[in-house]
Amino acid sequence: MVSLRFLVCCLLFLASSVYATIVSHDGRAITIDGNRRVLLSGSIHYPRSTPEMWPDLIKKGKEGGLDAIETYVFWNAHEPTRRQYDFSGNLDLIRFLKTIQDQNLYGVLRIGPYVCAEWNYGGFPVWLHNMPDMEFRTTNKVFMNEMQNFTTMIVDMVKKEKLFASQGGPIILAQIENEYGNVIGSYGEAGKAYIQWCANMAQSLDVGVPWIMCQQDDAPQPMLNTCNGYYCDNFEPNNANTPKMWTENWTGWYQNWGGKNPHRTTEDVAFAVARFFQRGGTFQNYYMYHGGTNFDRTAGGPYITTSYDYDAPLDEFGNLNQPKYGHLKQLHGILHSMEKTLTYGNVSTIDFGNFVSATIYNTEEGSSCFFGNVNETSDATINFQGETYVVPTWSVSILPDCKTEVYNTAKINTQTSVMVKKPNEAEDEPINLKWSWRPENIDNFLLKGKGEATMRQLFDQKVVSNDQSDYLWYMTTLHLKEEDPIWSKHMSLHINSTAHVLHAFVNGQHVGNYHAENGKFHYVFEQEAKFNPGDNVISLLSITVGLPNYGAFFENDPAGITGPVFIIGKNDDETIVKDLSAHKWSYKTGLSGFENQLFSSESPSKWSGDSVPFNRTMTWYKTTFKAPLGSEPVVVDLLGLGKGTAWINGNNIGRYWPAFLSTEDGCSTECNYRGAYYPEKCQTNCGKPTQRWYHVPRSFLNPKGDNTLVLFEEIGGNPSFVNFQTIGVGGVCANVYEKNVLELSCDGRPISSIKFASFGNPRGKCGSFEKGTCEASKDVVNILSAECVGKEKCSVNVSTEKFGVPECDGATRSLAVEALC
């Protein structure tokens, strides 16, 4: 007789498992509920946007043809102090994963917990570094205990909400560690033992979905090793039962302060994806699909900018980055249409020579073909099954039926959106904001040299501040007599520094400041200074601009005034040096304005509206403004300021540094997609501020009434030029090949006019189209005006039936259009 207890247990088991998804894999693909899948994924990092933005970003990902959303998990954001956790606001990981689930997409959870990601300290909390006997990412018991604690906590949180696919949730893959194979050689045998421990630890957590390890050629079984990079078509897994997976297809690159804006062409990204699937890939993830913003102090580096736009398919603000978004969307649809053939078909290859090949996937139901031309200079004409095909340089043509080309990576049939910034129409005089100010109180540090702790040693800034602030004061008092051998009329301060930015003061007088060149963070600062008989207070303010996030032993890269520090006296031909490194040094983390929360709208501190000074160091500024009308993303223009931090209604929108200009050389107006991409290949913004505009999420704003902007200015600037703007589509243009569909969209705004249109062989590019040598017989402008003007979007078949027959002898015919929104 079956007991009631047994029946209840069975019913509970069935209730918990009826919606479970079985995720497995073989050498061809990830298999979901027994079906091999072509999976396209995109990285969206939840802390780099806001919860209010998540549904729209994820929805656009789905509409763009993604199957999954990938994110890292950021240890230092969630555990800023040991065993004190934060999952509030834009750190609400569970809410983010449920938002993915709401869109019926899969999730890829890259726990790490080392993430790199151009994130501060690679995602590691600095308190971890300061634990006794600590060494990161090796067989160090202290580190492994902390890593296991955090990883287990994240897994348990996700399990509790039943978010793994094995529980009926969206997460089909999980990741442990990150790109360790790039540095494992530096750790020797301990590194090999560590990666085995990582695999064992992850597997013991019993998540019910496969674990991946990226850039880990020796990933222990059953870990799946995956590829990261601009191109992964040559990647081969380390096990015959592991599918060919690409966890990071870098859609662009990040920016550094003082650097230029890197761009990766749409054609090249599409080429890399198509080439990967041509050569047996079945899972590909865009890093990034939406880059977002490094709010507060989350940017790593050093010198990673506040913007993390990454030239991704969705821009920093969540707008469609066209044509990249649309061209990839078309590619995704075609790959999905070939899913069964790609994952079950027999594969054969024809080598035509000169880096040109055809790959045929054949099943009983039919065949699909890729024609790839990896030659960087020459188009290819090939004969396949009695037909002639032209494959442009550095491109892949896709023929789902092995007869008709429906897509070529170098032929963009998607619109280009021209983004424009518009003044804040909610303000009568948007450029004339009314400012008040107050100085940062630094007298105690400059004149008294008193801090919170005193030690006879110069310490790394991480050790003292625990990364609670960018700012750390190093202060000492030096007693001098006129009869001292070092005394002279020509004395200088000599500092061996690893501070990213340094300000030096002697007896309250600003001696000078210095910011390191990117990548050259070990330097010597030497400046003449006036010393007095008696006590002299030396105050050094060390400032970090993001801690390192990549490389073997990066946690040990020094930051701060690591010394030695000398004073130098010169008498005639004699130079005398006095080493102050072992003096009694007093330390103070942070600045008083931060401690007193001058950035808070509830701060009771008094501000002055009289005689607002400009170009003054260590100064706070405050103003109020009206929220821009509408729903378009908001940016604040900080041109004219130096370096500092900005807050909107108490929300830290990140570091700013418009005074840091990029060099004049290295930019190009044209970008050749042909040939392998590298970050310096296609750059813009030479000789200009690396970042001028800063994202203000709509959720930070009060749509009714006043909003507050607070600035802390370190090096001196002029806030009178600060203004708020909205950013949206101002115009669209396209050059669509015959037998394709022209799709125009102003992203929620109506198309107001057709500025240019030509069907034939038009020349030029977006913004400078010209008619070619042949033109359609019908009035193309009038046809498109009738089809599109007044509508938010329109679709038109590009055909001779629609526009008439151009007299183009042998030329490829296309429709070039430019429209205003």
CSV table of N, CA, C and O in Angstrom, one decimal, residues 38 95 152 180:
chain,number,residue,atom,x,y,z
A,38,VAL,N,21.2,26.8,-31.9
A,38,VAL,CA,22.0,28.0,-32.2
A,38,VAL,C,21.7,29.1,-31.3
A,38,VAL,O,20.5,29.5,-31.2
A,95,ARG,N,16.4,40.7,-9.3
A,95,ARG,CA,15.4,41.4,-10.1
A,95,ARG,C,15.9,41.4,-11.6
A,95,ARG,O,15.0,41.3,-12.5
A,152,THR,N,29.2,30.6,-3.4
A,152,THR,CA,28.1,29.8,-2.8
A,152,THR,C,26.9,30.6,-2.5
A,152,THR,O,25.8,30.2,-2.7
A,180,TYR,N,41.5,33.0,-16.9
A,180,TYR,CA,42.6,32.6,-16.1
A,180,TYR,C,43.7,32.0,-17.0
A,180,TYR,O,44.9,32.1,-16.7
